[in-house]
Coordinates of C-alpha atoms in Angstrom, one line a residue:
M1 CA -6.5 3.0 4.1
V2 CA -4.9 3.1 3.2
Y3 CA -1.6 1.8 2.8
S4 CA -3.0 3.5 4.0
I5 CA -4.5 0.2 3.4
S6 CA -0.6 2.9 1.6
D7 CA -1.1 -0.5 -1.8
K8 CA 1.9 2.4 -1.6
V9 CA 4.4 0.9 0.8
Q10 CA 3.2 -3.3 -1.4
E11 CA 4.9 -1.0 -4.0
K12 CA 7.8 0.0 -2.3
N13 CA 8.9 -3.5 -0.4
D14 CA 8.0 -5.1 -3.9
C15 CA 10.4 -2.9 -5.7
S16 CA 13.4 -3.1 -3.1
E17 CA 13.5 -7.3 -4.3
A18 CA 14.1 -6.8 -7.6
E19 CA 17.5 -8.9 -7.0
M20 CA 15.1 -11.7 -5.5
D21 CA 11.6 -11.5 -8.0
S22 CA 12.9 -10.2 -11.0
K23 CA 15.7 -12.6 -12.4
F24 CA 12.9 -16.2 -13.3
Q25 CA 14.0 -17.7 -16.3
R26 CA 12.1 -17.7 -19.2
V27 CA 10.0 -21.2 -18.7
N28 CA 11.5 -23.9 -21.1
S29 CA 13.5 -21.9 -23.1
D30 CA 17.1 -23.0 -24.5
E31 CA 20.2 -21.8 -21.5
N32 CA 22.1 -21.8 -24.5
D33 CA 20.1 -18.9 -26.6
S34 CA 21.9 -16.3 -27.6
P35 CA 20.2 -12.7 -26.9
I36 CA 18.0 -11.3 -29.6
Q37 CA 19.2 -7.9 -31.2
F38 CA 17.0 -5.2 -31.9
S39 CA 16.9 -1.6 -33.5
P40 CA 17.4 1.2 -31.8
K41 CA 13.4 1.7 -32.0
E42 CA 12.9 -1.1 -30.2
Q43 CA 12.8 1.9 -27.4
W44 CA 9.3 2.8 -28.4
R45 CA 8.3 -0.5 -27.9
I46 CA 9.3 -1.1 -24.6
W47 CA 8.9 2.9 -23.8
K48 CA 5.2 1.3 -24.9
N49 CA 5.5 -1.8 -22.3
V50 CA 6.1 0.2 -19.2
L51 CA 3.3 2.7 -20.1
V52 CA 0.6 0.1 -20.5
V53 CA 1.7 -1.3 -17.3
G54 CA 1.1 2.0 -15.3
F55 CA -2.0 2.6 -16.6
A56 CA -3.3 -0.7 -16.5
F57 CA -2.4 -1.1 -12.2
M58 CA -3.6 2.8 -12.1
L59 CA -7.5 1.2 -13.6
Q60 CA -7.1 -2.2 -11.8
F61 CA -5.5 -0.1 -7.8
T62 CA -8.9 2.9 -9.0
A63 CA -11.1 0.5 -8.3
F64 CA -9.3 -1.0 -5.3
W65 CA -8.5 1.6 -3.8
G66 CA -12.1 3.3 -4.4
A67 CA -13.2 0.4 -2.4
S68 CA -11.5 -0.2 -0.1
N69 CA -11.7 3.4 1.6
L70 CA -15.2 2.6 2.0
Q71 CA -15.3 -0.6 3.5
S72 CA -15.4 0.1 7.5
S73 CA -18.0 2.9 7.1
V74 CA -20.0 2.0 3.9
N75 CA -20.0 -1.7 5.1
A76 CA -20.2 -1.4 8.6
E77 CA -22.4 -3.3 10.3
A78 CA -21.1 -7.0 12.2
S79 CA -18.3 -5.1 10.5
L80 CA -17.5 -6.9 7.6
G81 CA -15.6 -4.3 6.0
T82 CA -13.2 -4.0 9.0
F83 CA -13.0 -7.9 9.0
T84 CA -13.0 -8.1 5.3
L85 CA -9.4 -5.8 4.6
A86 CA -8.0 -7.9 8.2
A87 CA -8.5 -11.2 5.3
I88 CA -6.9 -9.4 2.8
Y89 CA -3.5 -8.3 4.7
G90 CA -3.4 -11.7 6.8
S91 CA -3.3 -13.4 3.4
L92 CA -0.7 -11.2 1.9
I93 CA 1.6 -12.5 4.3
L94 CA 1.6 -15.7 3.4
S95 CA 1.1 -15.1 0.1
N96 CA 4.9 -13.4 -0.3
I97 CA 6.4 -15.9 0.7
F98 CA 5.0 -19.0 -0.9
L99 CA 3.1 -17.8 -4.1
P100 CA 5.5 -15.4 -5.7
V101 CA 7.8 -17.8 -7.1
I102 CA 5.7 -20.7 -7.8
V103 CA 3.6 -18.0 -9.8
I104 CA 5.6 -17.1 -11.8
R105 CA 7.7 -20.3 -12.7
W106 CA 3.9 -21.2 -14.4
L107 CA 2.5 -18.8 -15.9
G108 CA 5.7 -16.2 -16.6
V109 CA 4.9 -12.3 -15.5
K110 CA 2.9 -11.2 -18.7
W111 CA 0.0 -13.7 -17.9
T112 CA 0.6 -14.1 -13.9
I113 CA 0.0 -9.8 -14.0
C114 CA -3.4 -11.2 -15.3
L115 CA -4.6 -13.4 -13.2
A116 CA -4.0 -11.4 -10.3
F117 CA -6.0 -8.5 -11.5
L118 CA -8.7 -10.9 -12.2
V119 CA -8.1 -12.6 -8.6
Y120 CA -9.3 -9.1 -8.1
V121 CA -12.7 -9.4 -9.2
P122 CA -14.7 -10.5 -6.3
F123 CA -13.5 -8.0 -4.5
I124 CA -15.4 -5.0 -6.4
M125 CA -18.3 -8.2 -7.1
A126 CA -18.9 -9.1 -3.2
Q127 CA -19.9 -5.4 -2.8
F128 CA -23.3 -6.0 -4.6
Y129 CA -24.2 -8.3 -2.2
P130 CA -21.5 -7.7 1.2
R131 CA -21.8 -10.7 3.7
F132 CA -19.6 -12.6 5.6
Y133 CA -19.8 -15.4 2.9
T134 CA -19.0 -13.9 -0.2
M135 CA -16.5 -11.0 1.2
I136 CA -13.9 -12.5 3.0
P137 CA -13.3 -15.2 0.9
A138 CA -13.2 -12.1 -1.9
G139 CA -10.4 -10.9 1.0
L140 CA -8.4 -13.7 0.9
A141 CA -8.0 -13.8 -2.4
V142 CA -6.4 -10.3 -2.7
G143 CA -4.6 -11.4 -0.6
F144 CA -3.5 -14.4 -2.0
G145 CA -2.9 -12.4 -5.4
G146 CA -1.5 -9.7 -4.2
G147 CA 2.8 -10.8 -3.5
P148 CA 2.4 -12.9 -7.4
L149 CA 1.0 -9.2 -8.6
W150 CA 3.3 -7.0 -7.3
C151 CA 6.9 -9.7 -7.4
A152 CA 5.4 -9.9 -11.2
K153 CA 5.4 -5.8 -11.5
C154 CA 8.3 -5.5 -10.5
T155 CA 10.0 -8.3 -12.8
Y156 CA 9.3 -7.2 -16.2
L157 CA 10.2 -3.5 -15.1
T158 CA 13.7 -4.8 -14.3
I159 CA 14.0 -7.3 -17.2
L160 CA 12.9 -4.2 -19.6
S161 CA 14.9 -1.3 -17.8
E162 CA 18.0 -4.0 -18.8
A163 CA 16.5 -4.3 -22.7
Y164 CA 17.0 -0.8 -23.3
A165 CA 19.8 -0.3 -21.5
K166 CA 21.4 -2.5 -24.3
V167 CA 19.1 -0.8 -27.0
T168 CA 20.0 3.6 -25.9
G169 CA 23.2 2.5 -24.0
V170 CA 22.1 4.0 -20.7
G171 CA 22.9 2.7 -17.6
A172 CA 19.8 0.3 -16.5
D173 CA 20.3 1.8 -12.9
I174 CA 19.4 5.0 -14.3
T175 CA 16.8 2.7 -17.7
V176 CA 15.1 1.1 -13.8
T177 CA 14.6 4.6 -12.3
R178 CA 13.2 6.3 -14.7
F179 CA 10.1 3.3 -15.2
F180 CA 9.6 2.4 -11.9
G181 CA 9.0 6.5 -11.5
V182 CA 7.1 6.4 -14.2
F183 CA 4.8 3.3 -12.6
F184 CA 4.9 5.3 -9.8
L185 CA 3.3 8.3 -10.9
F186 CA 0.5 5.9 -13.1
Y187 CA 0.0 4.1 -9.3
Q188 CA 0.2 7.2 -7.0
F189 CA -3.0 8.7 -9.2
S190 CA -4.9 5.5 -8.7
Q191 CA -5.4 7.2 -5.6
V192 CA -6.8 10.5 -6.5
W193 CA -9.2 8.6 -9.3
G194 CA -11.2 5.9 -6.8
N195 CA -11.8 8.5 -4.6
L196 CA -13.6 10.3 -7.1
I197 CA -15.0 8.0 -8.3
S198 CA -16.7 7.6 -5.4
S199 CA -17.7 11.0 -3.9
A200 CA -18.9 11.7 -7.1
V201 CA -21.7 9.2 -6.9
L202 CA -22.4 9.8 -3.2
S203 CA -22.8 13.0 -2.9
S204 CA -24.5 13.4 -6.5
E205 CA -27.7 14.1 -3.9
G206 CA -25.6 16.0 -1.0
P207 CA -27.0 15.8 2.2
A208 CA -28.6 19.5 2.7
V209 CA -31.4 18.3 0.1
A210 CA -32.0 14.6 1.7
A211 CA -32.4 16.7 4.6
L212 CA -34.7 19.1 3.4
S213 CA -36.7 16.6 1.5
N214 CA -37.4 14.9 5.4
S215 CA -38.5 18.1 6.4
T216 CA -40.8 20.9 5.9
L217 CA -41.3 24.5 6.2
N218 CA -43.2 24.3 9.2
N219 CA -40.6 21.5 10.7
I220 CA -37.8 24.4 9.5
T221 CA -35.8 26.2 12.5
F222 CA -33.2 28.8 13.5
A223 CA -31.1 26.8 14.3
D224 CA -31.7 24.8 10.7
V225 CA -31.1 27.7 8.7
F226 CA -27.1 28.4 10.4
N227 CA -26.5 24.9 10.9
V228 CA -26.2 24.1 14.1
S229 CA -28.6 20.7 14.3
T230 CA -29.2 18.4 17.0
A231 CA -27.5 16.3 15.2
T232 CA -24.4 18.1 15.0
R233 CA -24.7 18.9 18.2
N234 CA -24.2 14.7 18.5
S235 CA -21.4 14.1 15.9
E236 CA -19.3 17.0 18.3
E237 CA -20.3 14.4 21.0
I238 CA -19.6 10.9 19.9
C239 CA -17.6 11.2 16.9
G240 CA -13.4 11.1 16.9
A241 CA -11.9 9.8 19.7
N242 CA -15.6 9.2 21.7
F243 CA -17.2 7.2 18.6
C244 CA -17.1 3.6 19.6
P245 CA -18.1 0.5 17.7
G246 CA -21.3 0.1 17.9
T247 CA -22.9 4.0 17.5
V248 CA -25.9 3.3 16.0
V249 CA -27.0 5.4 12.6
E250 CA -30.0 7.4 14.6
A251 CA -27.8 9.6 17.2
I252 CA -25.3 9.8 13.5
P253 CA -27.5 10.3 10.6
N254 CA -23.9 10.6 8.6
L255 CA -23.3 7.2 9.5
A256 CA -26.5 5.8 7.4
P257 CA -25.3 3.7 4.8
P258 CA -25.8 4.9 1.1
S259 CA -28.3 3.8 -1.1
T260 CA -27.9 0.2 -3.1
S261 CA -28.0 1.5 -6.3
K262 CA -25.5 4.0 -6.1
I263 CA -23.1 1.3 -4.7
N264 CA -24.7 -0.6 -7.6
T265 CA -23.2 2.6 -9.5
I266 CA -19.8 3.0 -8.6
T267 CA -19.3 -1.4 -8.0
G268 CA -20.2 -1.6 -11.7
I269 CA -17.2 1.3 -12.5
Y270 CA -15.2 -0.5 -10.5
L271 CA -15.5 -3.6 -12.1
A272 CA -15.6 -2.1 -15.4
C273 CA -11.9 -0.7 -15.0
M274 CA -11.1 -4.2 -13.7
I275 CA -11.7 -6.0 -16.9
A276 CA -10.2 -2.9 -18.0
A277 CA -6.9 -3.6 -16.9
V278 CA -7.0 -6.9 -17.6
L279 CA -7.7 -6.3 -21.2
A280 CA -5.0 -3.9 -21.7
V281 CA -2.4 -6.2 -20.0
A282 CA -3.3 -9.1 -22.4
F283 CA -3.9 -7.3 -25.3
G284 CA -1.3 -4.2 -25.1
V285 CA 1.9 -5.3 -23.4
D286 CA 5.0 -7.7 -24.7
S287 CA 5.5 -11.2 -23.4
V288 CA 9.1 -11.0 -21.2
K289 CA 10.1 -13.4 -23.5
R290 CA 11.0 -10.8 -26.5
Y291 CA 12.9 -10.1 -24.2
D292 CA 14.6 -11.9 -21.5
Q293 CA 16.3 -14.6 -23.5
G294 CA 19.9 -15.6 -22.0
R295 CA 19.1 -14.1 -18.6
K296 CA 20.4 -15.6 -16.1
G297 CA 18.6 -16.2 -12.4
S298 CA 20.6 -15.2 -8.7
G299 CA 18.8 -16.9 -6.1
S300 CA 15.4 -16.4 -7.4
D301 CA 14.0 -19.7 -7.0
I302 CA 14.2 -20.5 -3.3
S303 CA 11.7 -21.8 -2.3
G304 CA 8.5 -20.7 -0.2
L305 CA 9.9 -22.6 3.3
R306 CA 13.3 -21.8 2.3
L307 CA 12.9 -18.2 2.3
L308 CA 10.4 -18.3 5.0
A309 CA 13.7 -20.6 7.1
V310 CA 16.1 -17.0 6.0
I311 CA 12.9 -14.7 7.4
V312 CA 13.3 -17.0 11.0
K313 CA 16.8 -16.1 10.7
Q314 CA 17.4 -12.6 9.7
L315 CA 15.6 -12.4 13.3
A316 CA 18.7 -13.1 15.3
N317 CA 19.3 -9.7 14.4
P318 CA 19.5 -7.1 16.6
S319 CA 19.1 -4.3 14.1
Q320 CA 16.4 -6.8 12.8
I321 CA 14.8 -6.7 16.2
L322 CA 14.6 -2.7 16.8
I323 CA 13.4 -2.1 14.3
L324 CA 10.5 -3.9 13.9
P325 CA 8.1 -2.1 16.4
I326 CA 8.8 1.3 13.5
T327 CA 8.1 -1.6 11.0
M328 CA 4.8 -2.7 13.0
F329 CA 3.7 0.6 13.1
I330 CA 4.0 1.3 9.3
G331 CA 1.3 -0.7 9.0
A332 CA -0.3 -0.1 11.5
E333 CA -1.2 3.7 10.9
Q334 CA -2.2 3.4 7.2
A335 CA -4.3 0.9 8.8
F336 CA -6.1 3.5 10.8
L337 CA -6.1 5.8 8.1
A338 CA -8.4 3.4 6.0
A339 CA -10.5 1.8 8.8
D340 CA -11.4 4.3 11.6
F341 CA -10.5 7.8 10.5
T342 CA -12.5 7.6 7.5
S343 CA -15.6 6.4 10.6
A344 CA -15.3 7.5 13.7
F345 CA -13.7 11.5 12.4
V346 CA -15.3 12.3 8.0
S347 CA -17.6 9.9 7.5
C348 CA -19.8 10.3 11.8
G349 CA -17.8 13.8 11.3
W350 CA -18.9 15.0 8.2
G351 CA -20.6 12.0 6.0
I352 CA -19.5 8.9 4.0
S353 CA -19.6 10.8 0.5
N354 CA -16.9 12.7 1.6
I355 CA -14.2 9.8 2.2
G356 CA -13.7 10.1 -1.1
F357 CA -13.0 13.9 -1.2
V358 CA -10.1 13.4 1.5
M359 CA -9.0 10.0 0.9
I360 CA -7.5 12.6 -3.0
C361 CA -6.2 14.8 -0.7
F362 CA -4.3 12.3 1.5
G363 CA -2.6 10.6 -1.5
V364 CA -1.8 13.6 -3.2
C365 CA 0.2 14.3 -0.5
N366 CA 2.1 11.0 -0.7
G367 CA 2.8 11.3 -3.5
I368 CA 4.6 14.4 -4.2
A369 CA 6.3 13.5 -0.3
S370 CA 7.7 10.4 -1.6
I371 CA 8.8 12.1 -5.1
F372 CA 11.2 14.9 -3.3
I373 CA 11.6 13.2 0.8
G374 CA 15.0 11.7 -0.9
G375 CA 16.3 15.3 -2.2
I376 CA 15.7 16.9 1.1
I377 CA 17.3 13.8 2.4
K378 CA 20.4 14.5 0.5
I379 CA 20.4 18.0 2.0
T380 CA 19.4 17.7 5.5
G381 CA 20.8 13.9 6.1
R382 CA 17.7 11.3 7.3
S383 CA 17.7 12.4 11.2
P384 CA 16.5 15.1 10.9
V385 CA 13.1 14.1 8.6
V386 CA 12.9 11.7 10.8
C387 CA 12.9 13.7 13.5
L388 CA 9.8 15.9 11.8
A389 CA 8.4 12.7 11.1
L390 CA 8.0 12.1 14.1
S391 CA 7.1 15.0 16.1
L392 CA 4.4 15.8 13.1
H393 CA 2.7 12.0 13.8
V394 CA 3.0 12.6 17.0
A395 CA 1.6 16.3 16.2
L396 CA -1.6 14.4 15.0
I397 CA -2.0 11.1 16.8
V398 CA -2.4 14.4 20.0
T399 CA -4.6 16.2 18.0
L400 CA -7.5 13.6 17.1
L401 CA -7.3 12.9 20.5
V402 CA -8.8 15.6 21.3
W403 CA -10.2 17.6 18.3
K404 CA -14.3 17.3 18.1
P405 CA -14.4 16.6 14.1
S406 CA -18.0 19.0 12.7
E407 CA -18.9 19.6 9.1
Q408 CA -18.3 22.9 10.1
A409 CA -14.3 22.3 10.5
K410 CA -14.1 20.1 6.4
L411 CA -10.4 22.6 6.3
T412 CA -9.5 20.4 9.1
F413 CA -10.1 17.3 7.4
F414 CA -7.9 17.7 4.2
I415 CA -5.4 19.5 7.3
I416 CA -5.2 15.8 9.2
A417 CA -5.6 13.9 6.1
G418 CA -2.5 15.9 3.6
L419 CA -0.4 15.2 7.0
W420 CA -1.0 12.1 7.6
G421 CA 0.1 11.4 4.0
F422 CA 3.1 13.7 4.8
C423 CA 5.1 11.5 7.2
D424 CA 3.7 8.3 6.3
A425 CA 6.2 8.7 2.5
I426 CA 8.9 9.4 5.3
W427 CA 8.0 6.7 7.0
L428 CA 8.5 4.5 4.0
V429 CA 11.0 6.2 1.8
Q430 CA 12.7 6.1 5.0
I431 CA 12.2 2.2 6.6
N432 CA 13.1 0.4 3.1
S433 CA 16.3 2.7 2.6
L434 CA 17.2 1.7 6.3
Y435 CA 16.4 -1.5 5.7
G436 CA 19.4 -1.6 2.0
I437 CA 21.4 0.3 4.6
L438 CA 21.7 -2.7 7.9
F439 CA 21.7 -5.2 5.5
P440 CA 23.6 -5.2 2.6
G441 CA 24.0 -8.7 1.0
K442 CA 20.7 -9.8 2.1
E443 CA 18.2 -7.5 0.7
E444 CA 15.7 -11.5 0.1
A445 CA 15.4 -11.4 4.0
A446 CA 15.9 -8.4 5.1
Y447 CA 12.4 -6.8 2.9
S448 CA 10.6 -9.9 3.5
N449 CA 11.1 -9.3 6.9
F450 CA 9.6 -5.2 6.7
R451 CA 6.3 -6.8 4.0
L452 CA 5.8 -9.5 7.4
W453 CA 6.0 -6.7 10.0
E454 CA 3.7 -4.4 8.4
S455 CA 1.5 -6.4 7.3
T456 CA 1.3 -7.7 11.0
G457 CA 1.0 -3.9 11.7
S458 CA -2.2 -4.0 9.3
V459 CA -4.2 -7.1 10.2
I460 CA -3.6 -6.9 14.5
T461 CA -5.1 -2.9 14.2
Y462 CA -8.3 -4.0 11.8
I463 CA -8.8 -6.6 14.1
Y464 CA -8.7 -5.3 17.2
S465 CA -10.9 -2.0 15.7
P466 CA -13.7 -3.8 15.3
Y467 CA -13.5 -3.9 19.5
L468 CA -11.5 -0.6 20.1
C469 CA -13.4 2.8 21.2
I470 CA -10.8 5.5 19.4
D471 CA -9.4 6.1 22.1
V472 CA -8.0 3.6 23.3
K473 CA -6.8 3.1 19.4
L474 CA -4.9 6.3 18.7
S475 CA -3.2 5.6 22.8
L476 CA -1.6 2.6 21.2
L477 CA -1.4 3.7 18.2
L478 CA 0.6 7.0 19.8
C479 CA 3.0 3.8 22.6
L480 CA 3.8 1.9 18.6
L481 CA 4.7 4.9 17.5
I482 CA 7.4 5.9 20.6
I483 CA 9.2 2.4 21.1
G484 CA 9.0 2.1 17.0
A485 CA 11.3 6.1 17.5
C486 CA 13.6 4.7 20.8
G487 CA 14.3 1.8 18.4
Y488 CA 15.4 3.2 15.3
T489 CA 17.2 5.2 17.6
A490 CA 19.0 3.0 19.1
V491 CA 19.9 2.1 15.5
E492 CA 20.5 4.7 14.1
V493 CA 23.3 5.5 17.6
I494 CA 24.8 2.1 17.0
E495 CA 25.4 2.5 14.0
W496 CA 26.9 5.3 14.4
K497 CA 29.5 4.5 17.2
G498 CA 30.7 1.7 15.7
K499 CA 30.6 1.0 13.0
D500 CA 32.7 -2.4 13.5
G501 CA 30.6 -2.9 17.0
E502 CA 28.7 -6.3 16.6
L503 CA 25.5 -4.6 15.1
G504 CA 27.4 -2.1 12.9
G505 CA 30.4 -4.2 10.8
K506 CA 28.7 -8.2 11.7
R507 CA 26.8 -9.1 8.5
E508 CA 25.8 -12.6 9.5
F509 CA 24.6 -14.9 5.9
K510 CA 24.3 -13.5 2.3
L511 CA 21.1 -15.0 0.4
V512 CA 23.5 -17.1 -3.6
K513 CA 22.7 -18.7 -6.5
S514 CA 20.7 -22.3 -6.6
G515 CA 22.5 -25.5 -6.6
E516 CA 25.2 -23.7 -3.2
K517 CA 24.6 -23.4 0.5
E518 CA 24.2 -20.7 2.9
K519 CA 27.3 -19.4 4.3
S520 CA 27.4 -17.0 6.2
L521 CA 29.6 -14.3 6.0
E522 CA 31.1 -11.2 7.4
V523 CA 31.4 -8.0 5.5
A524 CA 33.2 -5.0 7.6
D525 CA 31.2 -1.9 7.1

C-alpha cells in the first residue's frame, strides 16, 4: 500500500501545510508573555525531542504499514482487508478538513500526537478477530486520527526549528529542512521494519517444508524435485493480469492464509510497537508550550467549513483542474500496489510470507529516490525527470499486463517493486512542488486539494478492487496516467509560454490572518 499506502504522501502533503497547521497559539497563554530565553545547551534538548518524535513515528508506522500491506491477502475473504483500507482513506479525507484545528486547540500538539497514536491501536487489535464489525470501525478511526496526527507532527517540528534557530543563530529555513530530513530518515525505516517483522514470522516455516510435510516419499515426482508442480503452472495461468476476485485457495495454494497463531504473533508485536510509541511521546517529548510562548497564529485558525469553502473555490482555477488527474493517479497507483500487486502478483505467484520482503524493496527505493530527486532536478530541470517517471511507469504497467508471476522469477518481484517506488517518489516530489509553484500565497487551499484528490484516487481504487480483474484495473490505471500526463503537460506549456496569461499570471485569492476577510489578489509572475 502504500502509499502506497506511501502514508509517505500524507507526510509530504501535510508538511507542505506547515504554514497552516503549525502556527497554533498556545492554549490559555497570555499573548503579552515574553519569550523564555534559553541557554546554548538547549539545542541538545531540542535535538532530543526531534529524535524521540522520529523514533516514535517509526515504531507507530512499523506496525501500521506492516499490517496494512497484508490486508488484501490475509483478510481476503469477502475483500474485508481491501474495504478496511478504503474506510481508512475515506475517513482521512474528512479528517484532514475538519479535525486538525479543533483537536490541536483542545489537546495541544504533544497530546494530539499521543491520542492519535492510540486511535490507531484498535486497527491492530482488530487483527486478532477480523470481522466487518471490528475492522471497518477500526479503519474509520485510523483515518479520523490521521489528519490531526500529521498536522500536529508538522506543527511540533516547525516550532522546534524556530526555537533552535533562535538558540543557535542558524536560519529557520535551514533548521526546519534539517529536522524534517531527520524525521524522514526514521519514518522511511518503518516500511522496512514492519515488513521485515511480518515476513520473518510468516516465513518461519517455509512453504517447501510445509509442502513436504503433506507428502510422502511415494508421492514425490520428478516434477516436484525441480519445483515444476501443478500449483506453479496454475499460478502462471491464474496470477498476475489474469487474477480476478474470488480465486479459490484450492486453485492457488499460495493464497492460503497464514495460521492464526502466526497472525496473532505479528499482531502482538505490532501492538507492542504502538504502545511503545505512545509512551515515547508521553514521557520523552517536551510540551510545545516550552518553545511557543509569544507565537502568533497566521491564518491557522480557519474553521473546517471555511477551509472546505476555500478548497471548493480553488477548483475554479483551470490549473488546478488540469493537475487533478495526475493527483488522483498518485493515490490510485499507491492503492494498486498495496491491494492488488501484493495479492495478485506476490501472494498468488510467490506466497503471502514474501509480501514483506518485496515491500521492503519498494520502501527503500522510494526513500532513496526521494532524497536524490531534488538534486537531480537542479541539474536537469523538472520536465526530463517527469518524462522519465512517465515512461518508466507506463513500461511497468505494460509489463504487469503481460508478465506471468511465479516462484522461479523471484528477482522480478523486487525489480518491479523497486522501480515502482522510484516512480512514486518522483510523482510525489514533483507534483507537490508544482502545487507550490502554481499557487503561491494560497498553499492551504492548494495542498488541501492535493490531499483531497489523492485520497479520492486511493478510495476509488480500493472500492472497485474487489469487483474487477487485474487486467481491467491496470488498463484503468494506465488511462488515468495518460490523462494525468496530458493535464500536467498542458500546465507546463501554459506556464512556459505565457507567464502573463490567464493561468500563469493571475492568482485569485489568498488566505489572510484570522479576523480579516479573504480577498482576491492578482499577482504578476
